[in-house]
Amino acid sequence: MRPIYDMPLETARNVRFVLCDIDDTITTDGRLTATAYRSMEKLSEAGIAVVPITGRPAGWCDMIARLWPVHGVVGENGAFYYAYDIRLRRMRRRHHPSLDSQILRSDRFDRIRERLVNEVPGAAISADQLFRIADLAVDYCEDVKPLAPHDVQRIADIFAEEGAVAKVSSIHVNGWFGDYDKLSMTRLFAADILDEDVSDSNPAFVFIGDSPNDSPMFEFFENSCAVANVLHFSDQLSATPRWVANSESGAGFCEIVGHLLSARR
């Protein structure tokens, strides 16, 4: 990982799309600051499409797609995308096809919930679970007292033992049934909404993240970036970002955006 200011200006100047995680990447201590929101606006004003790629739920993503200065949002770690067409006043929605066999099974997480209660004291189902359609989010530090690393790993292990995929974010362990992740749905979003093949146009994209569930994106995108708090997870990353900000969370996001925009000036 190299400092963001080592990214060549020519590389930064050619960026046309910024993909970014939300929690602890754009937000700071769970809050969206005015400066971080303004950074998204500045990107949009410069003609750079902004697309949050998040583990947050469908209910949140509908609001984000409608109200934020973004081209759309990939939610629940790749379960779907939402993109709002302001001109037509129409929301475009697409979910991953592997959800078809699972989404109607309201009982699919029952055994996992029971095991979590018995095996990981202090863990809790995320407060935003009500607004989810595809995954189960287990809170390990957002609204609960932070759990020890071995407890976080135990949550992920329970998902895996029950045949589910598990990914650790900076606040939740998300689990689901289906063969998808952030990258697979990003490919679909780029093709459908941006009219881009992410493999062919890789240098035109920047991804900004902060935690282990961003590893597929760090590995794929040539210009993957992270805010400084990614260093807290350095021993849990299966792939590392190429560039890293000096600052954490929203301040780090603004730092990366500032470098991209300064290259255009």
PDB file of C-alpha atoms in Angstrom:
ATOM      1  CA  MET A   1       0.000   0.000   0.000  1.00  0.00           C
ATOM      2  CA  ARG A   2       1.398   3.363  -1.078  1.00  0.00           C
ATOM      3  CA  PRO A   3       0.265   6.864  -0.018  1.00  0.00           C
ATOM      4  CA  ILE A   4      -2.530   8.263  -2.155  1.00  0.00           C
ATOM      5  CA  TYR A   5      -0.325  11.200  -3.164  1.00  0.00           C
ATOM      6  CA  ASP A   6       1.962   8.737  -4.950  1.00  0.00           C
ATOM      7  CA  MET A   7      -0.834   8.045  -7.445  1.00  0.00           C
ATOM      8  CA  PRO A   8       0.415   9.650 -10.667  1.00  0.00           C
ATOM      9  CA  LEU A   9      -1.529  12.717 -11.738  1.00  0.00           C
ATOM     10  CA  GLU A  10      -2.159  11.206 -15.170  1.00  0.00           C
ATOM     11  CA  THR A  11      -3.730   8.153 -13.519  1.00  0.00           C
ATOM     12  CA  ALA A  12      -5.893  10.342 -11.286  1.00  0.00           C
ATOM     13  CA  ARG A  13      -6.857  12.586 -14.204  1.00  0.00           C
ATOM     14  CA  ASN A  14      -8.258   9.670 -16.189  1.00  0.00           C
ATOM     15  CA  VAL A  15     -10.619   8.459 -13.458  1.00  0.00           C
ATOM     16  CA  ARG A  16     -14.274   8.660 -14.516  1.00  0.00           C
ATOM     17  CA  PHE A  17     -15.938   6.492 -11.861  1.00  0.00           C
ATOM     18  CA  VAL A  18     -15.542   6.386  -8.082  1.00  0.00           C
ATOM     19  CA  LEU A  19     -16.899   3.324  -6.318  1.00  0.00           C
ATOM     20  CA  CYS A  20     -16.871   3.572  -2.542  1.00  0.00           C
ATOM     21  CA  ASP A  21     -17.844   1.732   0.594  1.00  0.00           C
ATOM     22  CA  ILE A  22     -19.968   3.756   3.046  1.00  0.00           C
ATOM     23  CA  ASP A  23     -19.417   2.772   6.690  1.00  0.00           C
ATOM     24  CA  ASP A  24     -16.121   4.103   8.046  1.00  0.00           C
ATOM     25  CA  THR A  25     -15.105   5.013   4.494  1.00  0.00           C
ATOM     26  CA  ILE A  26     -17.446   7.913   3.744  1.00  0.00           C
ATOM     27  CA  THR A  27     -18.846   8.117   7.269  1.00  0.00           C
ATOM     28  CA  THR A  28     -16.984   8.959  10.475  1.00  0.00           C
ATOM     29  CA  ASP A  29     -18.058   7.381  13.772  1.00  0.00           C
ATOM     30  CA  GLY A  30     -21.349   6.455  12.144  1.00  0.00           C
ATOM     31  CA  ARG A  31     -22.094   9.953  10.854  1.00  0.00           C
ATOM     32  CA  LEU A  32     -22.069  11.426   7.357  1.00  0.00           C
ATOM     33  CA  THR A  33     -20.181  14.707   7.636  1.00  0.00           C
ATOM     34  CA  ALA A  34     -20.876  17.758   5.504  1.00  0.00           C
ATOM     35  CA  THR A  35     -17.352  17.631   4.054  1.00  0.00           C
ATOM     36  CA  ALA A  36     -17.698  13.985   2.987  1.00  0.00           C
ATOM     37  CA  TYR A  37     -21.073  14.658   1.363  1.00  0.00           C
ATOM     38  CA  ARG A  38     -19.651  17.732  -0.338  1.00  0.00           C
ATOM     39  CA  SER A  39     -16.805  15.598  -1.705  1.00  0.00           C
ATOM     40  CA  MET A  40     -19.368  13.378  -3.419  1.00  0.00           C
ATOM     41  CA  GLU A  41     -21.034  16.481  -4.844  1.00  0.00           C
ATOM     42  CA  LYS A  42     -17.687  17.757  -6.135  1.00  0.00           C
ATOM     43  CA  LEU A  43     -17.042  14.475  -7.919  1.00  0.00           C
ATOM     44  CA  SER A  44     -20.469  14.601  -9.532  1.00  0.00           C
ATOM     45  CA  GLU A  45     -19.975  18.232 -10.570  1.00  0.00           C
ATOM     46  CA  ALA A  46     -16.668  17.230 -12.176  1.00  0.00           C
ATOM     47  CA  GLY A  47     -18.448  14.591 -14.260  1.00  0.00           C
ATOM     48  CA  ILE A  48     -17.172  11.654 -12.199  1.00  0.00           C
ATOM     49  CA  ALA A  49     -19.888   9.098 -11.438  1.00  0.00           C
ATOM     50  CA  VAL A  50     -20.115   8.095  -7.752  1.00  0.00           C
ATOM     51  CA  VAL A  51     -21.445   4.650  -6.827  1.00  0.00           C
ATOM     52  CA  PRO A  52     -21.553   3.478  -3.191  1.00  0.00           C
ATOM     53  CA  ILE A  53     -20.838  -0.258  -2.864  1.00  0.00           C
ATOM     54  CA  THR A  54     -22.111  -1.122   0.590  1.00  0.00           C
ATOM     55  CA  GLY A  55     -23.290  -3.778   2.993  1.00  0.00           C
ATOM     56  CA  ARG A  56     -26.159  -1.560   4.087  1.00  0.00           C
ATOM     57  CA  PRO A  57     -29.784  -2.697   3.570  1.00  0.00           C
ATOM     58  CA  ALA A  58     -32.242  -2.285   0.742  1.00  0.00           C
ATOM     59  CA  GLY A  59     -34.271   0.342   2.593  1.00  0.00           C
ATOM     60  CA  TRP A  60     -31.237   2.559   3.030  1.00  0.00           C
ATOM     61  CA  CYS A  61     -30.106   1.982  -0.561  1.00  0.00           C
ATOM     62  CA  ASP A  62     -33.427   3.135  -2.000  1.00  0.00           C
ATOM     63  CA  MET A  63     -33.028   6.423  -0.118  1.00  0.00           C
ATOM     64  CA  ILE A  64     -29.352   6.798  -1.084  1.00  0.00           C
ATOM     65  CA  ALA A  65     -30.082   6.212  -4.772  1.00  0.00           C
ATOM     66  CA  ARG A  66     -32.816   8.851  -4.683  1.00  0.00           C
ATOM     67  CA  LEU A  67     -31.251  11.560  -2.521  1.00  0.00           C
ATOM     68  CA  TRP A  68     -27.464  11.388  -2.688  1.00  0.00           C
ATOM     69  CA  PRO A  69     -25.390  12.777  -5.608  1.00  0.00           C
ATOM     70  CA  VAL A  70     -24.764   9.274  -6.975  1.00  0.00           C
ATOM     71  CA  HIS A  71     -25.437   7.262 -10.130  1.00  0.00           C
ATOM     72  CA  GLY A  72     -26.756   4.348  -8.089  1.00  0.00           C
ATOM     73  CA  VAL A  73     -25.833   2.028  -5.259  1.00  0.00           C
ATOM     74  CA  VAL A  74     -24.902  -1.640  -4.867  1.00  0.00           C
ATOM     75  CA  GLY A  75     -26.305  -2.925  -1.580  1.00  0.00           C
ATOM     76  CA  GLU A  76     -26.163  -5.789   0.894  1.00  0.00           C
ATOM     77  CA  ASN A  77     -22.667  -6.753  -0.281  1.00  0.00           C
ATOM     78  CA  GLY A  78     -23.745  -7.339  -3.869  1.00  0.00           C
ATOM     79  CA  ALA A  79     -27.268  -8.701  -3.505  1.00  0.00           C
ATOM     80  CA  PHE A  80     -28.745  -5.975  -5.740  1.00  0.00           C
ATOM     81  CA  TYR A  81     -28.328  -2.539  -7.230  1.00  0.00           C
ATOM     82  CA  TYR A  82     -30.674   0.456  -7.277  1.00  0.00           C
ATOM     83  CA  ALA A  83     -30.283   3.348  -9.699  1.00  0.00           C
ATOM     84  CA  TYR A  84     -32.686   6.273  -9.852  1.00  0.00           C
ATOM     85  CA  ASP A  85     -33.331   7.962 -13.192  1.00  0.00           C
ATOM     86  CA  ILE A  86     -34.155  11.558 -12.260  1.00  0.00           C
ATOM     87  CA  ARG A  87     -35.344  12.463 -15.752  1.00  0.00           C
ATOM     88  CA  LEU A  88     -37.813   9.583 -15.952  1.00  0.00           C
ATOM     89  CA  ARG A  89     -38.530   9.547 -12.191  1.00  0.00           C
ATOM     90  CA  ARG A  90     -38.005   5.813 -12.190  1.00  0.00           C
ATOM     91  CA  MET A  91     -35.972   3.499  -9.979  1.00  0.00           C
ATOM     92  CA  ARG A  92     -34.114   0.715 -11.763  1.00  0.00           C
ATOM     93  CA  ARG A  93     -33.658  -2.344  -9.561  1.00  0.00           C
ATOM     94  CA  ARG A  94     -31.863  -5.601 -10.199  1.00  0.00           C
ATOM     95  CA  HIS A  95     -31.102  -8.377  -7.730  1.00  0.00           C
ATOM     96  CA  HIS A  96     -28.662 -11.216  -8.116  1.00  0.00           C
ATOM     97  CA  PRO A  97     -30.304 -14.318  -9.637  1.00  0.00           C
ATOM     98  CA  SER A  98     -29.057 -16.581  -6.843  1.00  0.00           C
ATOM     99  CA  LEU A  99     -31.504 -14.806  -4.516  1.00  0.00           C
ATOM    100  CA  ASP A 100     -34.503 -16.321  -6.301  1.00  0.00           C
ATOM    101  CA  SER A 101     -34.313 -19.601  -4.398  1.00  0.00           C
ATOM    102  CA  GLN A 102     -33.701 -17.918  -1.033  1.00  0.00           C
ATOM    103  CA  ILE A 103     -35.528 -14.634  -0.758  1.00  0.00           C
ATOM    104  CA  LEU A 104     -38.946 -16.184  -0.062  1.00  0.00           C
ATOM    105  CA  ARG A 105     -37.572 -18.471   2.689  1.00  0.00           C
ATOM    106  CA  SER A 106     -38.177 -16.396   5.795  1.00  0.00           C
ATOM    107  CA  ASP A 107     -36.819 -19.212   7.959  1.00  0.00           C
ATOM    108  CA  ARG A 108     -33.427 -19.514   6.274  1.00  0.00           C
ATOM    109  CA  PHE A 109     -31.556 -17.733   9.083  1.00  0.00           C
ATOM    110  CA  ASP A 110     -33.445 -19.234  12.051  1.00  0.00           C
ATOM    111  CA  ARG A 111     -30.816 -21.787  13.035  1.00  0.00           C
ATOM    112  CA  ILE A 112     -28.027 -19.229  12.667  1.00  0.00           C
ATOM    113  CA  ARG A 113     -29.867 -16.766  14.890  1.00  0.00           C
ATOM    114  CA  GLU A 114     -30.315 -19.461  17.538  1.00  0.00           C
ATOM    115  CA  ARG A 115     -26.642 -20.407  17.448  1.00  0.00           C
ATOM    116  CA  LEU A 116     -25.528 -16.791  17.706  1.00  0.00           C
ATOM    117  CA  VAL A 117     -27.546 -16.308  20.895  1.00  0.00           C
ATOM    118  CA  ASN A 118     -26.084 -19.439  22.453  1.00  0.00           C
ATOM    119  CA  GLU A 119     -22.507 -19.251  21.227  1.00  0.00           C
ATOM    120  CA  VAL A 120     -21.583 -15.547  20.965  1.00  0.00           C
ATOM    121  CA  PRO A 121     -22.808 -13.561  23.987  1.00  0.00           C
ATOM    122  CA  GLY A 122     -22.888  -9.845  23.269  1.00  0.00           C
ATOM    123  CA  ALA A 123     -23.536 -10.165  19.547  1.00  0.00           C
ATOM    124  CA  ALA A 124     -26.813  -8.739  18.262  1.00  0.00           C
ATOM    125  CA  ILE A 125     -28.807  -8.704  15.078  1.00  0.00           C
ATOM    126  CA  SER A 126     -28.205  -5.334  13.425  1.00  0.00           C
ATOM    127  CA  ALA A 127     -30.758  -2.614  14.053  1.00  0.00           C
ATOM    128  CA  ASP A 128     -31.125  -2.207  10.278  1.00  0.00           C
ATOM    129  CA  GLN A 129     -32.124  -5.860   9.736  1.00  0.00           C
ATOM    130  CA  LEU A 130     -35.761  -4.842   9.280  1.00  0.00           C
ATOM    131  CA  PHE A 131     -34.824  -3.113   6.038  1.00  0.00           C
ATOM    132  CA  ARG A 132     -32.850  -6.024   4.509  1.00  0.00           C
ATOM    133  CA  ILE A 133     -34.015  -8.411   1.804  1.00  0.00           C
ATOM    134  CA  ALA A 134     -31.079 -10.772   1.299  1.00  0.00           C
ATOM    135  CA  ASP A 135     -28.684 -11.121   4.224  1.00  0.00           C
ATOM    136  CA  LEU A 136     -28.430 -11.363   7.998  1.00  0.00           C
ATOM    137  CA  ALA A 137     -26.322  -8.627   9.582  1.00  0.00           C
ATOM    138  CA  VAL A 138     -24.788  -9.293  12.989  1.00  0.00           C
ATOM    139  CA  ASP A 139     -23.675  -6.237  14.927  1.00  0.00           C
ATOM    140  CA  TYR A 140     -20.354  -6.604  16.710  1.00  0.00           C
ATOM    141  CA  CYS A 141     -19.513  -2.958  17.451  1.00  0.00           C
ATOM    142  CA  GLU A 142     -22.021  -0.485  15.994  1.00  0.00           C
ATOM    143  CA  ASP A 143     -24.742  -0.443  18.681  1.00  0.00           C
ATOM    144  CA  VAL A 144     -23.209  -3.011  21.033  1.00  0.00           C
ATOM    145  CA  LYS A 145     -20.079  -3.126  23.145  1.00  0.00           C
ATOM    146  CA  PRO A 146     -17.251  -4.129  20.768  1.00  0.00           C
ATOM    147  CA  LEU A 147     -16.604  -7.857  20.705  1.00  0.00           C
ATOM    148  CA  ALA A 148     -13.183  -9.466  20.841  1.00  0.00           C
ATOM    149  CA  PRO A 149     -11.648 -10.517  17.486  1.00  0.00           C
ATOM    150  CA  HIS A 150     -12.144 -14.207  18.288  1.00  0.00           C
ATOM    151  CA  ASP A 151     -15.871 -13.591  18.840  1.00  0.00           C
ATOM    152  CA  VAL A 152     -16.135 -11.805  15.494  1.00  0.00           C
ATOM    153  CA  GLN A 153     -14.432 -14.762  13.857  1.00  0.00           C
ATOM    154  CA  ARG A 154     -16.806 -17.140  15.645  1.00  0.00           C
ATOM    155  CA  ILE A 155     -19.783 -15.321  14.101  1.00  0.00           C
ATOM    156  CA  ALA A 156     -18.266 -15.757  10.646  1.00  0.00           C
ATOM    157  CA  ASP A 157     -17.540 -19.430  11.396  1.00  0.00           C
ATOM    158  CA  ILE A 158     -21.170 -20.079  12.386  1.00  0.00           C
ATOM    159  CA  PHE A 159     -22.360 -18.710   9.058  1.00  0.00           C
ATOM    160  CA  ALA A 160     -19.858 -20.894   7.216  1.00  0.00           C
ATOM    161  CA  GLU A 161     -20.808 -24.013   9.208  1.00  0.00           C
ATOM    162  CA  GLU A 162     -24.429 -23.464   8.186  1.00  0.00           C
ATOM    163  CA  GLY A 163     -23.508 -23.208   4.511  1.00  0.00           C
ATOM    164  CA  ALA A 164     -23.703 -19.426   4.227  1.00  0.00           C
ATOM    165  CA  VAL A 165     -21.212 -16.897   2.901  1.00  0.00           C
ATOM    166  CA  ALA A 166     -19.856 -14.562   5.583  1.00  0.00           C
ATOM    167  CA  LYS A 167     -18.047 -11.251   5.211  1.00  0.00           C
ATOM    168  CA  VAL A 168     -16.673  -9.010   7.948  1.00  0.00           C
ATOM    169  CA  SER A 169     -17.144  -5.257   7.617  1.00  0.00           C
ATOM    170  CA  SER A 170     -15.982  -2.572  10.025  1.00  0.00           C
ATOM    171  CA  ILE A 171     -19.207  -2.892  12.061  1.00  0.00           C
ATOM    172  CA  HIS A 172     -21.067  -6.075  11.052  1.00  0.00           C
ATOM    173  CA  VAL A 173     -20.610  -9.651  10.036  1.00  0.00           C
ATOM    174  CA  ASN A 174     -22.922 -10.162   7.069  1.00  0.00           C
ATOM    175  CA  GLY A 175     -24.044 -13.619   6.016  1.00  0.00           C
ATOM    176  CA  TRP A 176     -26.092 -14.826   3.066  1.00  0.00           C
ATOM    177  CA  PHE A 177     -26.922 -17.765   0.843  1.00  0.00           C
ATOM    178  CA  GLY A 178     -25.904 -17.185  -2.761  1.00  0.00           C
ATOM    179  CA  ASP A 179     -22.899 -16.915  -5.024  1.00  0.00           C
ATOM    180  CA  TYR A 180     -22.320 -13.171  -5.158  1.00  0.00           C
ATOM    181  CA  ASP A 181     -20.200 -10.427  -3.653  1.00  0.00           C
ATOM    182  CA  LYS A 182     -19.575  -6.719  -4.125  1.00  0.00           C
ATOM    183  CA  LEU A 183     -17.558  -7.245  -7.288  1.00  0.00           C
ATOM    184  CA  SER A 184     -20.023  -9.499  -9.110  1.00  0.00           C
ATOM    185  CA  MET A 185     -22.877  -7.016  -8.753  1.00  0.00           C
ATOM    186  CA  THR A 186     -20.582  -4.094  -9.548  1.00  0.00           C
ATOM    187  CA  ARG A 187     -19.912  -5.766 -12.906  1.00  0.00           C
ATOM    188  CA  LEU A 188     -23.651  -5.923 -13.609  1.00  0.00           C
ATOM    189  CA  PHE A 189     -24.229  -2.360 -12.464  1.00  0.00           C
ATOM    190  CA  ALA A 190     -21.422  -1.028 -14.649  1.00  0.00           C
ATOM    191  CA  ALA A 191     -22.736  -2.862 -17.706  1.00  0.00           C
ATOM    192  CA  ASP A 192     -26.396  -1.912 -17.171  1.00  0.00           C
ATOM    193  CA  ILE A 193     -26.157   1.636 -15.834  1.00  0.00           C
ATOM    194  CA  LEU A 194     -22.729   2.972 -16.800  1.00  0.00           C
ATOM    195  CA  ASP A 195     -22.495   1.128 -20.123  1.00  0.00           C
ATOM    196  CA  GLU A 196     -18.993   0.011 -19.163  1.00  0.00           C
ATOM    197  CA  ASP A 197     -17.164  -3.298 -18.965  1.00  0.00           C
ATOM    198  CA  VAL A 198     -15.136  -3.017 -15.759  1.00  0.00           C
ATOM    199  CA  SER A 199     -12.437  -5.308 -17.136  1.00  0.00           C
ATOM    200  CA  ASP A 200     -11.924  -3.233 -20.276  1.00  0.00           C
ATOM    201  CA  SER A 201     -12.277   0.111 -18.463  1.00  0.00           C
ATOM    202  CA  ASN A 202     -10.470  -0.830 -15.246  1.00  0.00           C
ATOM    203  CA  PRO A 203      -8.107   2.209 -15.201  1.00  0.00           C
ATOM    204  CA  ALA A 204     -11.113   4.559 -15.337  1.00  0.00           C
ATOM    205  CA  PHE A 205     -12.374   3.271 -11.981  1.00  0.00           C
ATOM    206  CA  VAL A 206     -11.265   3.985  -8.440  1.00  0.00           C
ATOM    207  CA  PHE A 207     -12.598   1.924  -5.570  1.00  0.00           C
ATOM    208  CA  ILE A 208     -12.341   3.231  -1.994  1.00  0.00           C
ATOM    209  CA  GLY A 209     -12.880   0.872   0.948  1.00  0.00           C
ATOM    210  CA  ASP A 210     -11.783   0.107   4.475  1.00  0.00           C
ATOM    211  CA  SER A 211     -12.341  -3.502   5.596  1.00  0.00           C
ATOM    212  CA  PRO A 212     -12.097  -7.240   4.745  1.00  0.00           C
ATOM    213  CA  ASN A 213     -15.376  -7.415   2.818  1.00  0.00           C
ATOM    214  CA  ASP A 214     -13.818  -4.993   0.333  1.00  0.00           C
ATOM    215  CA  SER A 215     -11.018  -7.436  -0.547  1.00  0.00           C
ATOM    216  CA  PRO A 216     -12.542  -8.601  -3.883  1.00  0.00           C
ATOM    217  CA  MET A 217     -12.669  -4.961  -4.971  1.00  0.00           C
ATOM    218  CA  PHE A 218      -9.123  -4.238  -3.749  1.00  0.00           C
ATOM    219  CA  GLU A 219      -7.860  -7.200  -5.740  1.00  0.00           C
ATOM    220  CA  PHE A 220      -9.685  -6.452  -8.982  1.00  0.00           C
ATOM    221  CA  PHE A 221      -9.368  -2.698  -9.438  1.00  0.00           C
ATOM    222  CA  GLU A 222      -5.987  -1.386 -10.511  1.00  0.00           C
ATOM    223  CA  ASN A 223      -6.615   1.882  -8.697  1.00  0.00           C
ATOM    224  CA  SER A 224      -8.060   0.502  -5.492  1.00  0.00           C
ATOM    225  CA  CYS A 225      -7.759   2.864  -2.527  1.00  0.00           C
ATOM    226  CA  ALA A 226      -8.471   2.752   1.182  1.00  0.00           C
ATOM    227  CA  VAL A 227      -8.871   5.139   4.059  1.00  0.00           C
ATOM    228  CA  ALA A 228      -6.238   4.752   6.776  1.00  0.00           C
ATOM    229  CA  ASN A 229      -8.383   2.651   9.120  1.00  0.00           C
ATOM    230  CA  VAL A 230      -7.902  -0.252   6.706  1.00  0.00           C
ATOM    231  CA  LEU A 231      -4.635  -0.770   8.571  1.00  0.00           C
ATOM    232  CA  HIS A 232      -6.640  -2.054  11.553  1.00  0.00           C
ATOM    233  CA  PHE A 233      -7.593  -5.042   9.390  1.00  0.00           C
ATOM    234  CA  SER A 234      -4.238  -5.618   7.703  1.00  0.00           C
ATOM    235  CA  ASP A 235      -3.966  -9.204   8.985  1.00  0.00           C
ATOM    236  CA  GLN A 236      -7.507 -10.040   7.764  1.00  0.00           C
ATOM    237  CA  LEU A 237      -7.305  -8.785   4.180  1.00  0.00           C
ATOM    238  CA  SER A 238      -7.067 -11.368   1.423  1.00  0.00           C
ATOM    239  CA  ALA A 239      -6.078  -8.531  -0.921  1.00  0.00           C
ATOM    240  CA  THR A 240      -4.764  -5.058  -0.170  1.00  0.00           C
ATOM    241  CA  PRO A 241      -5.491  -1.706  -1.836  1.00  0.00           C
ATOM    242  CA  ARG A 242      -2.837  -0.093  -3.987  1.00  0.00           C
ATOM    243  CA  TRP A 243      -3.190   3.375  -2.479  1.00  0.00           C
ATOM    244  CA  VAL A 244      -4.059   4.493   1.058  1.00  0.00           C
ATOM    245  CA  ALA A 245      -4.993   7.853   2.566  1.00  0.00           C
ATOM    246  CA  ASN A 246      -3.155   9.364   5.500  1.00  0.00           C
ATOM    247  CA  SER A 247      -6.443   9.999   7.334  1.00  0.00           C
ATOM    248  CA  GLU A 248      -9.151   7.648   8.527  1.00  0.00           C
ATOM    249  CA  SER A 249     -12.831   7.404   7.590  1.00  0.00           C
ATOM    250  CA  GLY A 250     -14.531  10.429   6.040  1.00  0.00           C
ATOM    251  CA  ALA A 251     -11.429  12.600   6.250  1.00  0.00           C
ATOM    252  CA  GLY A 252      -9.509   9.943   4.320  1.00  0.00           C
ATOM    253  CA  PHE A 253     -12.277   9.796   1.710  1.00  0.00           C
ATOM    254  CA  CYS A 254     -12.058  13.576   1.263  1.00  0.00           C
ATOM    255  CA  GLU A 255      -8.278  13.277   0.953  1.00  0.00           C
ATOM    256  CA  ILE A 256      -8.546  10.748  -1.880  1.00  0.00           C
ATOM    257  CA  VAL A 257     -11.244  12.775  -3.648  1.00  0.00           C
ATOM    258  CA  GLY A 258      -9.108  15.889  -3.298  1.00  0.00           C
ATOM    259  CA  HIS A 259      -6.187  14.182  -5.021  1.00  0.00           C
ATOM    260  CA  LEU A 260      -8.401  12.995  -7.886  1.00  0.00           C
ATOM    261  CA  LEU A 261      -9.867  16.460  -8.422  1.00  0.00           C
ATOM    262  CA  SER A 262      -6.570  18.316  -8.056  1.00  0.00           C
ATOM    263  CA  ALA A 263      -5.188  16.251 -10.949  1.00  0.00           C
ATOM    264  CA  ARG A 264      -7.881  17.749 -13.186  1.00  0.00           C
ATOM    265  CA  ARG A 265      -6.919  21.260 -12.239  1.00  0.00           C
TER     266      ARG A 265
END
